[in-house]
Amino acid sequence: MLILQLAIILIASKVAGSLSVRLGQPSVLGTLLIGIVLGPSVLGLVNETETLSEFSEIGVILLMFIAGLETDLDEFKRTGKASTYVGFGGIIFPLVFGYGAGFMLGMTALQSWFLGLVLSATSVSISVQALKEMNQLKTREGTTILGAAVIDDVVVIIALAFLMSLSGGDVNLTVVILKKVAFFAGALLIGWAVVPLFLKRFSVLKESETVISSALIICFVYAYLAEFTGVAAIIGAYIAGVAISLTDFKHEIFEKVETISYSIFVPVFFTSIGVTAQFGGIGENIIPIVLLSILAVFTKLIGASLGSVLAGFSWGSALGIGAAMVSRGEVALIIADIGLETKLLSQDMFAIIVVVTLVSTLVTPPMMKLFFKRKAASQNIG
């Protein structure tokens, strides 16, 4: 059954992606939408399974690994201030307004702060693909978005640990912070001292494709260690890509990883987002879904855009950056799942968050296309 589902996903995602481009939208939008059509909510041709979920996880890890390989480290250093402003701007607005929304919905203070925290999450995996398609990934804006995503992930997870400790959960905030510090310090040290040496030593083995295998080993180990220490696996994969981008193997690895990723794993990831969509109970919760979806989109857009303007970007670029930060993706779902387990979210609110997350993910590519297109047009006029 898995083999047939993979065949269906690949043909449908490629056709839908091509159609989306013909309609003037990023191909990723068509891939996300076809997932909904293929899934149990519409045709039921593809169902969520553990194996398909693991394929999907590999897809998003490889996507962020490729983004790391394409990152200009010098530009990344130069955008540190901008990334900080964007990251915090994109956290503060959703957090505060999310708390207010929770209060209005009758949630307790702790539950309201948790709702705000869920809305503060960002997953730029969708944005990375849209940036690649628009040739914006290597620009100052693209690098700022990636840096802001790293900051967003770390700050939100630490805030989550703090909130869990207040709720009576068995969480030691000091340990949480130390684990993250240890990961980033270790990742940087290993990236500088071990990664180049490992690639050189492993690549001379008398076996085929040892260079690409060594790169994937580094990618998966970084992703695992990131997840083990409470940092998102995609952040670990991204840092691994940045580390390898500083070696002489960068171009060979990039070409082969991109071929492997986009031939099967990345299409499965994008399509599976739509496949996992559940629309049961929408009718009973349509008002909170609409209100929270609007809140999720505009608080992140405005907060991250204001941060961009404070960092010196024009409003045209700032809105493009803000749009890229809107997608909540798998990061918000992971946090929401924690809330469900700890009773900080009710079952109904969890279902609402799932739909809101899907909405924020679907609107991100066309919003990015709109704002970056406007920015390019204004530059050409100028």
mmCIF file of C-alpha atoms in Angstrom:
data_model
loop_
_atom_site.group_PDB
_atom_site.id
_atom_site.type_symbol
_atom_site.label_atom_id
_atom_site.label_comp_id
_atom_site.label_asym_id
_atom_site.label_seq_id
_atom_site.Cartn_x
_atom_site.Cartn_y
_atom_site.Cartn_z
ATOM 1 C CA MET A 1 0.000 0.000 0.000
ATOM 2 C CA LEU A 2 2.850 2.407 0.803
ATOM 3 C CA ILE A 3 4.334 1.927 -2.670
ATOM 4 C CA LEU A 4 1.046 2.829 -4.337
ATOM 5 C CA GLN A 5 0.574 5.835 -2.046
ATOM 6 C CA LEU A 6 4.052 7.104 -2.895
ATOM 7 C CA ALA A 7 3.295 6.777 -6.604
ATOM 8 C CA ILE A 8 0.029 8.701 -6.172
ATOM 9 C CA ILE A 9 1.720 11.423 -4.123
ATOM 10 C CA LEU A 10 4.555 11.916 -6.599
ATOM 11 C CA ILE A 11 2.419 12.198 -9.725
ATOM 12 C CA ALA A 12 -0.231 14.341 -8.038
ATOM 13 C CA SER A 13 2.263 16.685 -6.350
ATOM 14 C CA LYS A 14 4.256 17.293 -9.532
ATOM 15 C CA VAL A 15 1.126 17.985 -11.615
ATOM 16 C CA ALA A 16 -0.424 20.195 -8.907
ATOM 17 C CA GLY A 17 2.849 22.077 -8.390
ATOM 18 C CA SER A 18 3.155 22.741 -12.118
ATOM 19 C CA LEU A 19 -0.457 23.944 -12.286
ATOM 20 C CA SER A 20 0.142 26.259 -9.343
ATOM 21 C CA VAL A 21 3.129 27.851 -11.114
ATOM 22 C CA ARG A 22 1.046 28.317 -14.272
ATOM 23 C CA LEU A 23 -1.494 30.197 -12.130
ATOM 24 C CA GLY A 24 1.231 32.514 -10.856
ATOM 25 C CA GLN A 25 1.668 30.912 -7.426
ATOM 26 C CA PRO A 26 4.598 29.005 -5.850
ATOM 27 C CA SER A 27 4.469 25.287 -6.670
ATOM 28 C CA VAL A 28 4.423 24.434 -2.959
ATOM 29 C CA LEU A 29 0.890 25.855 -2.666
ATOM 30 C CA GLY A 30 -0.415 23.374 -5.232
ATOM 31 C CA THR A 31 1.385 20.536 -3.456
ATOM 32 C CA LEU A 32 -0.161 21.478 -0.108
ATOM 33 C CA LEU A 33 -3.657 21.701 -1.597
ATOM 34 C CA ILE A 34 -3.409 18.411 -3.489
ATOM 35 C CA GLY A 35 -2.555 16.750 -0.190
ATOM 36 C CA ILE A 36 -5.944 17.812 1.151
ATOM 37 C CA VAL A 37 -7.628 16.425 -1.983
ATOM 38 C CA LEU A 38 -5.761 13.103 -1.757
ATOM 39 C CA GLY A 39 -6.310 12.742 1.986
ATOM 40 C CA PRO A 40 -9.206 11.251 3.954
ATOM 41 C CA SER A 41 -11.040 14.594 4.056
ATOM 42 C CA VAL A 42 -11.801 14.391 0.293
ATOM 43 C CA LEU A 43 -10.801 11.415 -1.911
ATOM 44 C CA GLY A 44 -9.229 9.156 0.699
ATOM 45 C CA LEU A 45 -6.560 7.883 -1.718
ATOM 46 C CA VAL A 46 -3.744 8.547 0.757
ATOM 47 C CA ASN A 47 -3.986 8.026 4.510
ATOM 48 C CA GLU A 48 -1.674 9.114 7.271
ATOM 49 C CA THR A 49 0.525 6.239 8.420
ATOM 50 C CA GLU A 50 3.578 6.038 10.639
ATOM 51 C CA THR A 51 5.783 5.161 7.655
ATOM 52 C CA LEU A 52 4.477 8.049 5.579
ATOM 53 C CA SER A 53 4.993 10.359 8.546
ATOM 54 C CA GLU A 54 8.633 9.253 8.780
ATOM 55 C CA PHE A 55 9.123 9.847 5.048
ATOM 56 C CA SER A 56 7.685 13.302 5.615
ATOM 57 C CA GLU A 57 10.043 14.003 8.519
ATOM 58 C CA ILE A 58 13.037 13.062 6.387
ATOM 59 C CA GLY A 59 11.696 15.413 3.703
ATOM 60 C CA VAL A 60 11.562 18.477 5.953
ATOM 61 C CA ILE A 61 14.973 17.653 7.457
ATOM 62 C CA LEU A 62 16.541 17.438 3.988
ATOM 63 C CA LEU A 63 14.771 20.634 2.890
ATOM 64 C CA MET A 64 16.293 22.593 5.777
ATOM 65 C CA PHE A 65 19.662 20.872 5.213
ATOM 66 C CA ILE A 66 19.627 22.197 1.636
ATOM 67 C CA ALA A 67 18.771 25.663 2.953
ATOM 68 C CA GLY A 68 21.836 25.449 5.177
ATOM 69 C CA LEU A 69 24.014 24.427 2.247
ATOM 70 C CA GLU A 70 22.814 27.508 0.343
ATOM 71 C CA THR A 71 23.378 29.917 3.229
ATOM 72 C CA ASP A 72 26.053 32.585 2.886
ATOM 73 C CA LEU A 73 27.654 32.580 6.349
ATOM 74 C CA ASP A 74 29.047 36.106 5.961
ATOM 75 C CA GLU A 75 25.575 37.395 5.105
ATOM 76 C CA PHE A 76 24.168 35.364 8.003
ATOM 77 C CA LYS A 77 26.527 37.165 10.400
ATOM 78 C CA ARG A 78 25.600 40.547 8.966
ATOM 79 C CA THR A 79 21.876 39.906 9.461
ATOM 80 C CA GLY A 80 22.197 38.874 13.111
ATOM 81 C CA LYS A 81 20.643 42.101 14.399
ATOM 82 C CA ALA A 82 17.835 41.964 11.835
ATOM 83 C CA SER A 83 17.092 38.308 12.621
ATOM 84 C CA THR A 84 16.860 39.144 16.326
ATOM 85 C CA TYR A 85 14.395 41.982 15.738
ATOM 86 C CA VAL A 86 12.295 39.867 13.364
ATOM 87 C CA GLY A 87 12.358 36.841 15.664
ATOM 88 C CA PHE A 88 11.264 38.750 18.773
ATOM 89 C CA GLY A 89 8.765 40.894 16.882
ATOM 90 C CA GLY A 90 7.207 37.715 15.524
ATOM 91 C CA ILE A 91 6.936 36.289 19.043
ATOM 92 C CA ILE A 92 5.707 39.249 21.105
ATOM 93 C CA PHE A 93 2.679 40.158 18.975
ATOM 94 C CA PRO A 94 1.189 36.634 18.664
ATOM 95 C CA LEU A 95 1.971 35.911 22.321
ATOM 96 C CA VAL A 96 0.187 38.988 23.690
ATOM 97 C CA PHE A 97 -2.787 38.907 21.322
ATOM 98 C CA GLY A 98 -3.043 35.120 21.672
ATOM 99 C CA TYR A 99 -3.292 35.571 25.433
ATOM 100 C CA GLY A 100 -6.072 38.117 24.921
ATOM 101 C CA ALA A 101 -7.922 35.755 22.580
ATOM 102 C CA GLY A 102 -7.663 32.921 25.102
ATOM 103 C CA PHE A 103 -9.039 35.175 27.836
ATOM 104 C CA MET A 104 -11.993 36.142 25.611
ATOM 105 C CA LEU A 105 -12.655 32.443 24.881
ATOM 106 C CA GLY A 106 -12.960 31.728 28.617
ATOM 107 C CA MET A 107 -9.596 30.018 29.069
ATOM 108 C CA THR A 108 -7.603 30.310 32.294
ATOM 109 C CA ALA A 109 -4.606 32.644 32.452
ATOM 110 C CA LEU A 110 -2.168 29.740 32.062
ATOM 111 C CA GLN A 111 -4.137 28.252 29.160
ATOM 112 C CA SER A 112 -4.320 31.681 27.506
ATOM 113 C CA TRP A 113 -0.554 32.147 27.706
ATOM 114 C CA PHE A 114 -0.134 28.671 26.242
ATOM 115 C CA LEU A 115 -2.417 29.588 23.321
ATOM 116 C CA GLY A 116 -0.293 32.685 22.756
ATOM 117 C CA LEU A 117 2.819 30.524 22.795
ATOM 118 C CA VAL A 118 1.379 28.157 20.180
ATOM 119 C CA LEU A 119 0.605 31.129 17.942
ATOM 120 C CA SER A 120 4.167 32.444 18.471
ATOM 121 C CA ALA A 121 5.724 29.357 16.860
ATOM 122 C CA THR A 122 7.181 29.539 13.362
ATOM 123 C CA SER A 123 8.150 26.838 10.883
ATOM 124 C CA VAL A 124 9.920 28.208 7.820
ATOM 125 C CA SER A 125 10.147 24.911 5.941
ATOM 126 C CA ILE A 126 7.306 26.034 3.646
ATOM 127 C CA SER A 127 8.833 29.498 3.349
ATOM 128 C CA VAL A 128 12.218 28.043 2.388
ATOM 129 C CA GLN A 129 10.697 26.352 -0.632
ATOM 130 C CA ALA A 130 8.873 29.537 -1.672
ATOM 131 C CA LEU A 131 12.095 31.543 -1.243
ATOM 132 C CA LYS A 132 13.977 29.050 -3.435
ATOM 133 C CA GLU A 133 11.372 29.315 -6.179
ATOM 134 C CA MET A 134 11.538 33.125 -6.103
ATOM 135 C CA ASN A 135 15.368 33.171 -5.965
ATOM 136 C CA GLN A 136 15.241 34.957 -2.602
ATOM 137 C CA LEU A 137 16.861 32.335 -0.367
ATOM 138 C CA LYS A 138 20.404 33.765 -0.668
ATOM 139 C CA THR A 139 19.342 37.401 -0.316
ATOM 140 C CA ARG A 140 19.587 39.503 2.836
ATOM 141 C CA GLU A 141 15.855 38.968 3.348
ATOM 142 C CA GLY A 142 16.153 35.188 3.004
ATOM 143 C CA THR A 143 19.076 34.972 5.409
ATOM 144 C CA THR A 144 17.234 37.156 7.934
ATOM 145 C CA ILE A 145 14.209 34.852 7.785
ATOM 146 C CA LEU A 146 16.321 31.757 8.467
ATOM 147 C CA GLY A 147 18.140 33.410 11.354
ATOM 148 C CA ALA A 148 14.862 34.648 12.841
ATOM 149 C CA ALA A 149 13.453 31.111 12.637
ATOM 150 C CA VAL A 150 16.338 29.778 14.744
ATOM 151 C CA ILE A 151 15.784 32.520 17.338
ATOM 152 C CA ASP A 152 12.027 31.932 17.330
ATOM 153 C CA ASP A 153 12.458 28.200 17.924
ATOM 154 C CA VAL A 154 14.860 28.614 20.844
ATOM 155 C CA VAL A 155 12.904 31.397 22.587
ATOM 156 C CA VAL A 156 9.524 29.676 22.197
ATOM 157 C CA ILE A 157 10.828 26.353 23.509
ATOM 158 C CA ILE A 158 12.422 28.029 26.542
ATOM 159 C CA ALA A 159 9.187 29.949 27.174
ATOM 160 C CA LEU A 160 7.293 26.665 26.865
ATOM 161 C CA ALA A 161 9.545 25.078 29.495
ATOM 162 C CA PHE A 162 8.940 28.053 31.802
ATOM 163 C CA LEU A 163 5.175 27.790 31.311
ATOM 164 C CA MET A 164 5.222 24.040 31.943
ATOM 165 C CA SER A 165 7.107 24.589 35.200
ATOM 166 C CA LEU A 166 4.414 27.070 36.308
ATOM 167 C CA SER A 167 1.695 24.554 35.451
ATOM 168 C CA GLY A 168 3.206 22.030 37.835
ATOM 169 C CA GLY A 169 4.898 19.918 35.181
ATOM 170 C CA ASP A 170 8.141 18.128 35.966
ATOM 171 C CA VAL A 171 10.308 20.609 34.041
ATOM 172 C CA ASN A 172 13.614 22.067 35.181
ATOM 173 C CA LEU A 173 14.042 25.364 33.330
ATOM 174 C CA THR A 174 17.775 25.546 34.063
ATOM 175 C CA VAL A 175 18.333 22.095 32.566
ATOM 176 C CA VAL A 176 16.279 23.027 29.491
ATOM 177 C CA ILE A 177 18.378 26.139 28.867
ATOM 178 C CA LEU A 178 21.682 24.360 29.529
ATOM 179 C CA LYS A 179 20.773 21.591 27.069
ATOM 180 C CA LYS A 180 20.122 24.136 24.334
ATOM 181 C CA VAL A 181 23.312 26.031 25.083
ATOM 182 C CA ALA A 182 25.211 22.732 25.009
ATOM 183 C CA PHE A 183 23.674 21.825 21.649
ATOM 184 C CA PHE A 184 24.528 25.107 19.927
ATOM 185 C CA ALA A 185 28.015 25.242 21.429
ATOM 186 C CA GLY A 186 28.672 21.621 20.474
ATOM 187 C CA ALA A 187 27.164 22.072 17.004
ATOM 188 C CA LEU A 188 29.418 25.040 16.273
ATOM 189 C CA LEU A 189 32.526 23.328 17.634
ATOM 190 C CA ILE A 190 31.872 20.091 15.749
ATOM 191 C CA GLY A 191 30.988 22.034 12.594
ATOM 192 C CA TRP A 192 34.328 23.829 12.728
ATOM 193 C CA ALA A 193 36.646 21.020 13.903
ATOM 194 C CA VAL A 194 35.032 17.667 13.081
ATOM 195 C CA VAL A 195 32.781 18.031 10.027
ATOM 196 C CA PRO A 196 35.538 18.891 7.479
ATOM 197 C CA LEU A 197 37.776 16.122 8.817
ATOM 198 C CA PHE A 198 34.949 13.567 8.797
ATOM 199 C CA LEU A 199 34.059 14.404 5.192
ATOM 200 C CA LYS A 200 37.681 14.014 4.069
ATOM 201 C CA ARG A 201 38.228 10.722 5.886
ATOM 202 C CA PHE A 202 34.872 9.183 4.956
ATOM 203 C CA SER A 203 35.021 10.219 1.305
ATOM 204 C CA VAL A 204 38.121 8.100 0.581
ATOM 205 C CA LEU A 205 36.483 4.819 1.555
ATOM 206 C CA LYS A 206 36.370 2.243 -1.244
ATOM 207 C CA GLU A 207 32.623 2.450 -1.631
ATOM 208 C CA SER A 208 30.263 4.315 -3.953
ATOM 209 C CA GLU A 209 28.768 7.720 -3.089
ATOM 210 C CA THR A 210 30.683 8.063 0.176
ATOM 211 C CA VAL A 211 30.640 11.874 0.032
ATOM 212 C CA ILE A 212 26.864 12.118 -0.085
ATOM 213 C CA SER A 213 26.536 9.379 2.549
ATOM 214 C CA SER A 214 28.874 11.226 4.896
ATOM 215 C CA ALA A 215 26.867 14.437 4.401
ATOM 216 C CA LEU A 216 23.598 12.666 5.206
ATOM 217 C CA ILE A 217 25.167 11.109 8.306
ATOM 218 C CA ILE A 218 26.124 14.591 9.523
ATOM 219 C CA CYS A 219 22.666 15.950 8.688
ATOM 220 C CA PHE A 220 20.774 13.189 10.514
ATOM 221 C CA VAL A 221 23.070 13.215 13.558
ATOM 222 C CA TYR A 222 22.677 16.984 13.909
ATOM 223 C CA ALA A 223 18.888 16.678 13.502
ATOM 224 C CA TYR A 224 18.714 13.917 16.115
ATOM 225 C CA LEU A 225 20.867 15.784 18.640
ATOM 226 C CA ALA A 226 18.826 18.942 18.126
ATOM 227 C CA GLU A 227 15.593 17.095 18.821
ATOM 228 C CA PHE A 228 17.162 15.254 21.776
ATOM 229 C CA THR A 229 18.119 18.568 23.422
ATOM 230 C CA GLY A 230 14.713 20.150 22.791
ATOM 231 C CA VAL A 231 15.638 22.131 19.682
ATOM 232 C CA ALA A 232 13.660 21.365 16.519
ATOM 233 C CA ALA A 233 15.251 18.738 14.272
ATOM 234 C CA ILE A 234 14.968 21.119 11.306
ATOM 235 C CA ILE A 235 17.221 23.618 13.102
ATOM 236 C CA GLY A 236 19.844 20.913 13.594
ATOM 237 C CA ALA A 237 19.644 19.970 9.921
ATOM 238 C CA TYR A 238 19.992 23.610 8.913
ATOM 239 C CA ILE A 239 23.118 24.073 11.061
ATOM 240 C CA ALA A 240 24.586 20.885 9.560
ATOM 241 C CA GLY A 241 24.066 22.323 6.093
ATOM 242 C CA VAL A 242 25.766 25.581 7.084
ATOM 243 C CA ALA A 243 28.745 23.633 8.482
ATOM 244 C CA ILE A 244 29.154 21.642 5.261
ATOM 245 C CA SER A 245 28.735 24.793 3.135
ATOM 246 C CA LEU A 246 32.143 25.910 4.436
ATOM 247 C CA THR A 247 33.907 22.831 3.022
ATOM 248 C CA ASP A 248 35.161 21.986 -0.455
ATOM 249 C CA PHE A 249 32.451 19.330 -0.788
ATOM 250 C CA LYS A 250 29.597 21.854 -0.749
ATOM 251 C CA HIS A 251 28.676 21.859 -4.448
ATOM 252 C CA GLU A 252 28.854 18.093 -4.965
ATOM 253 C CA ILE A 253 26.764 17.464 -1.856
ATOM 254 C CA PHE A 254 24.217 20.145 -2.708
ATOM 255 C CA GLU A 255 23.548 18.787 -6.201
ATOM 256 C CA LYS A 256 23.107 15.198 -5.066
ATOM 257 C CA VAL A 257 21.088 15.955 -1.923
ATOM 258 C CA GLU A 258 18.774 18.189 -3.924
ATOM 259 C CA THR A 259 18.212 15.385 -6.431
ATOM 260 C CA ILE A 260 17.433 12.846 -3.704
ATOM 261 C CA SER A 261 15.226 15.251 -1.755
ATOM 262 C CA TYR A 262 13.055 16.642 -4.538
ATOM 263 C CA SER A 263 12.603 13.314 -6.268
ATOM 264 C CA ILE A 264 10.685 11.781 -3.366
ATOM 265 C CA PHE A 265 11.101 13.037 0.220
ATOM 266 C CA VAL A 266 10.230 16.742 -0.127
ATOM 267 C CA PRO A 267 7.061 16.130 -2.222
ATOM 268 C CA VAL A 268 5.925 13.618 0.407
ATOM 269 C CA PHE A 269 6.483 16.193 3.160
ATOM 270 C CA PHE A 270 4.482 18.951 1.480
ATOM 271 C CA THR A 271 1.676 16.631 0.423
ATOM 272 C CA SER A 272 1.437 14.957 3.830
ATOM 273 C CA ILE A 273 0.621 18.315 5.461
ATOM 274 C CA GLY A 274 -2.595 18.348 3.477
ATOM 275 C CA VAL A 275 -3.192 14.638 3.994
ATOM 276 C CA THR A 276 -3.159 15.029 7.775
ATOM 277 C CA ALA A 277 -5.761 17.827 7.682
ATOM 278 C CA GLN A 278 -8.871 16.990 9.673
ATOM 279 C CA PHE A 279 -11.990 19.084 9.121
ATOM 280 C CA GLY A 280 -14.358 17.315 11.498
ATOM 281 C CA GLY A 281 -16.138 19.685 13.866
ATOM 282 C CA ILE A 282 -15.345 22.811 11.858
ATOM 283 C CA GLY A 283 -19.020 23.777 11.726
ATOM 284 C CA GLU A 284 -19.345 23.922 15.506
ATOM 285 C CA ASN A 285 -16.131 25.951 15.891
ATOM 286 C CA ILE A 286 -16.181 28.087 12.769
ATOM 287 C CA ILE A 287 -16.139 31.441 14.607
ATOM 288 C CA PRO A 288 -13.076 30.734 16.820
ATOM 289 C CA ILE A 289 -11.328 29.128 13.824
ATOM 290 C CA VAL A 290 -11.861 32.220 11.650
ATOM 291 C CA LEU A 291 -10.911 34.654 14.420
ATOM 292 C CA LEU A 292 -7.788 32.730 15.487
ATOM 293 C CA SER A 293 -6.731 32.245 11.856
ATOM 294 C CA ILE A 294 -6.918 35.996 11.244
ATOM 295 C CA LEU A 295 -5.075 36.594 14.504
ATOM 296 C CA ALA A 296 -2.399 34.018 13.640
ATOM 297 C CA VAL A 297 -1.726 35.526 10.224
ATOM 298 C CA PHE A 298 -1.755 39.228 11.051
ATOM 299 C CA THR A 299 0.021 39.198 14.423
ATOM 300 C CA LYS A 300 2.974 37.317 12.952
ATOM 301 C CA LEU A 301 2.939 39.396 9.766
ATOM 302 C CA ILE A 302 2.793 42.720 11.621
ATOM 303 C CA GLY A 303 5.190 41.767 14.414
ATOM 304 C CA ALA A 304 7.895 40.364 12.130
ATOM 305 C CA SER A 305 7.427 43.215 9.617
ATOM 306 C CA LEU A 306 7.859 45.865 12.316
ATOM 307 C CA GLY A 307 10.989 44.075 13.492
ATOM 308 C CA SER A 308 12.288 44.168 9.923
ATOM 309 C CA VAL A 309 11.618 47.909 9.596
ATOM 310 C CA LEU A 310 13.408 48.569 12.905
ATOM 311 C CA ALA A 311 16.365 46.618 11.484
ATOM 312 C CA GLY A 312 16.524 48.921 8.466
ATOM 313 C CA PHE A 313 14.503 47.091 5.797
ATOM 314 C CA SER A 314 12.085 48.946 3.561
ATOM 315 C CA TRP A 315 8.394 48.195 4.058
ATOM 316 C CA GLY A 316 8.395 46.199 0.802
ATOM 317 C CA SER A 317 11.068 43.834 2.072
ATOM 318 C CA ALA A 318 9.653 43.880 5.615
ATOM 319 C CA LEU A 319 6.253 42.601 4.506
ATOM 320 C CA GLY A 320 7.909 39.799 2.523
ATOM 321 C CA ILE A 321 9.899 38.791 5.612
ATOM 322 C CA GLY A 322 6.802 39.029 7.798
ATOM 323 C CA ALA A 323 4.832 36.832 5.391
ATOM 324 C CA ALA A 324 7.561 34.184 5.459
ATOM 325 C CA MET A 325 7.286 33.964 9.259
ATOM 326 C CA VAL A 326 3.511 33.341 9.220
ATOM 327 C CA SER A 327 3.594 29.567 8.667
ATOM 328 C CA ARG A 328 3.323 27.596 11.929
ATOM 329 C CA GLY A 329 3.725 24.141 10.371
ATOM 330 C CA GLU A 330 4.851 21.148 12.384
ATOM 331 C CA VAL A 331 6.384 23.253 15.183
ATOM 332 C CA ALA A 332 2.997 24.595 16.332
ATOM 333 C CA LEU A 333 1.468 21.123 16.099
ATOM 334 C CA ILE A 334 4.185 19.661 18.321
ATOM 335 C CA ILE A 335 3.603 22.369 20.949
ATOM 336 C CA ALA A 336 -0.184 21.962 20.685
ATOM 337 C CA ASP A 337 0.187 18.219 21.225
ATOM 338 C CA ILE A 338 2.122 18.932 24.433
ATOM 339 C CA GLY A 339 -0.713 21.221 25.515
ATOM 340 C CA LEU A 340 -3.264 18.485 24.881
ATOM 341 C CA GLU A 341 -1.297 15.968 26.951
ATOM 342 C CA THR A 342 -0.879 18.406 29.868
ATOM 343 C CA LYS A 343 -4.512 19.623 29.757
ATOM 344 C CA LEU A 344 -3.447 23.156 28.814
ATOM 345 C CA LEU A 345 -5.521 22.711 25.663
ATOM 346 C CA SER A 346 -8.917 21.048 25.488
ATOM 347 C CA GLN A 347 -9.665 18.535 22.737
ATOM 348 C CA ASP A 348 -11.841 21.113 20.949
ATOM 349 C CA MET A 349 -9.166 23.813 21.168
ATOM 350 C CA PHE A 350 -6.549 21.352 19.914
ATOM 351 C CA ALA A 351 -8.735 20.604 16.856
ATOM 352 C CA ILE A 352 -9.130 24.355 16.280
ATOM 353 C CA ILE A 353 -5.357 24.890 16.489
ATOM 354 C CA VAL A 354 -4.775 22.146 13.903
ATOM 355 C CA VAL A 355 -7.038 23.926 11.401
ATOM 356 C CA VAL A 356 -5.534 27.349 12.231
ATOM 357 C CA THR A 357 -2.053 25.913 11.690
ATOM 358 C CA LEU A 358 -3.103 24.557 8.308
ATOM 359 C CA VAL A 359 -4.596 27.923 7.323
ATOM 360 C CA SER A 360 -1.424 29.801 8.301
ATOM 361 C CA THR A 361 0.641 27.317 6.309
ATOM 362 C CA LEU A 362 -1.532 27.558 3.189
ATOM 363 C CA VAL A 363 -1.628 31.363 3.077
ATOM 364 C CA THR A 364 2.142 31.787 3.490
ATOM 365 C CA PRO A 365 3.312 30.990 -0.102
ATOM 366 C CA PRO A 366 0.828 33.293 -1.910
ATOM 367 C CA MET A 367 1.457 36.102 0.604
ATOM 368 C CA MET A 368 5.204 35.799 0.059
ATOM 369 C CA LYS A 369 4.701 35.798 -3.694
ATOM 370 C CA LEU A 370 2.573 38.944 -3.477
ATOM 371 C CA PHE A 371 4.904 40.959 -1.244
ATOM 372 C CA PHE A 372 8.183 39.929 -2.863
ATOM 373 C CA LYS A 373 6.697 40.603 -6.295
ATOM 374 C CA ARG A 374 5.656 44.083 -5.142
ATOM 375 C CA LYS A 375 9.138 44.668 -3.723
ATOM 376 C CA ALA A 376 10.751 43.696 -7.036
ATOM 377 C CA ALA A 377 8.330 45.929 -8.957
ATOM 378 C CA SER A 378 9.065 48.939 -6.724
ATOM 379 C CA GLN A 379 12.818 48.380 -7.137
ATOM 380 C CA ASN A 380 12.471 48.260 -10.916
ATOM 381 C CA ILE A 381 10.471 51.481 -10.882
ATOM 382 C CA GLY A 382 13.036 53.118 -8.624
#
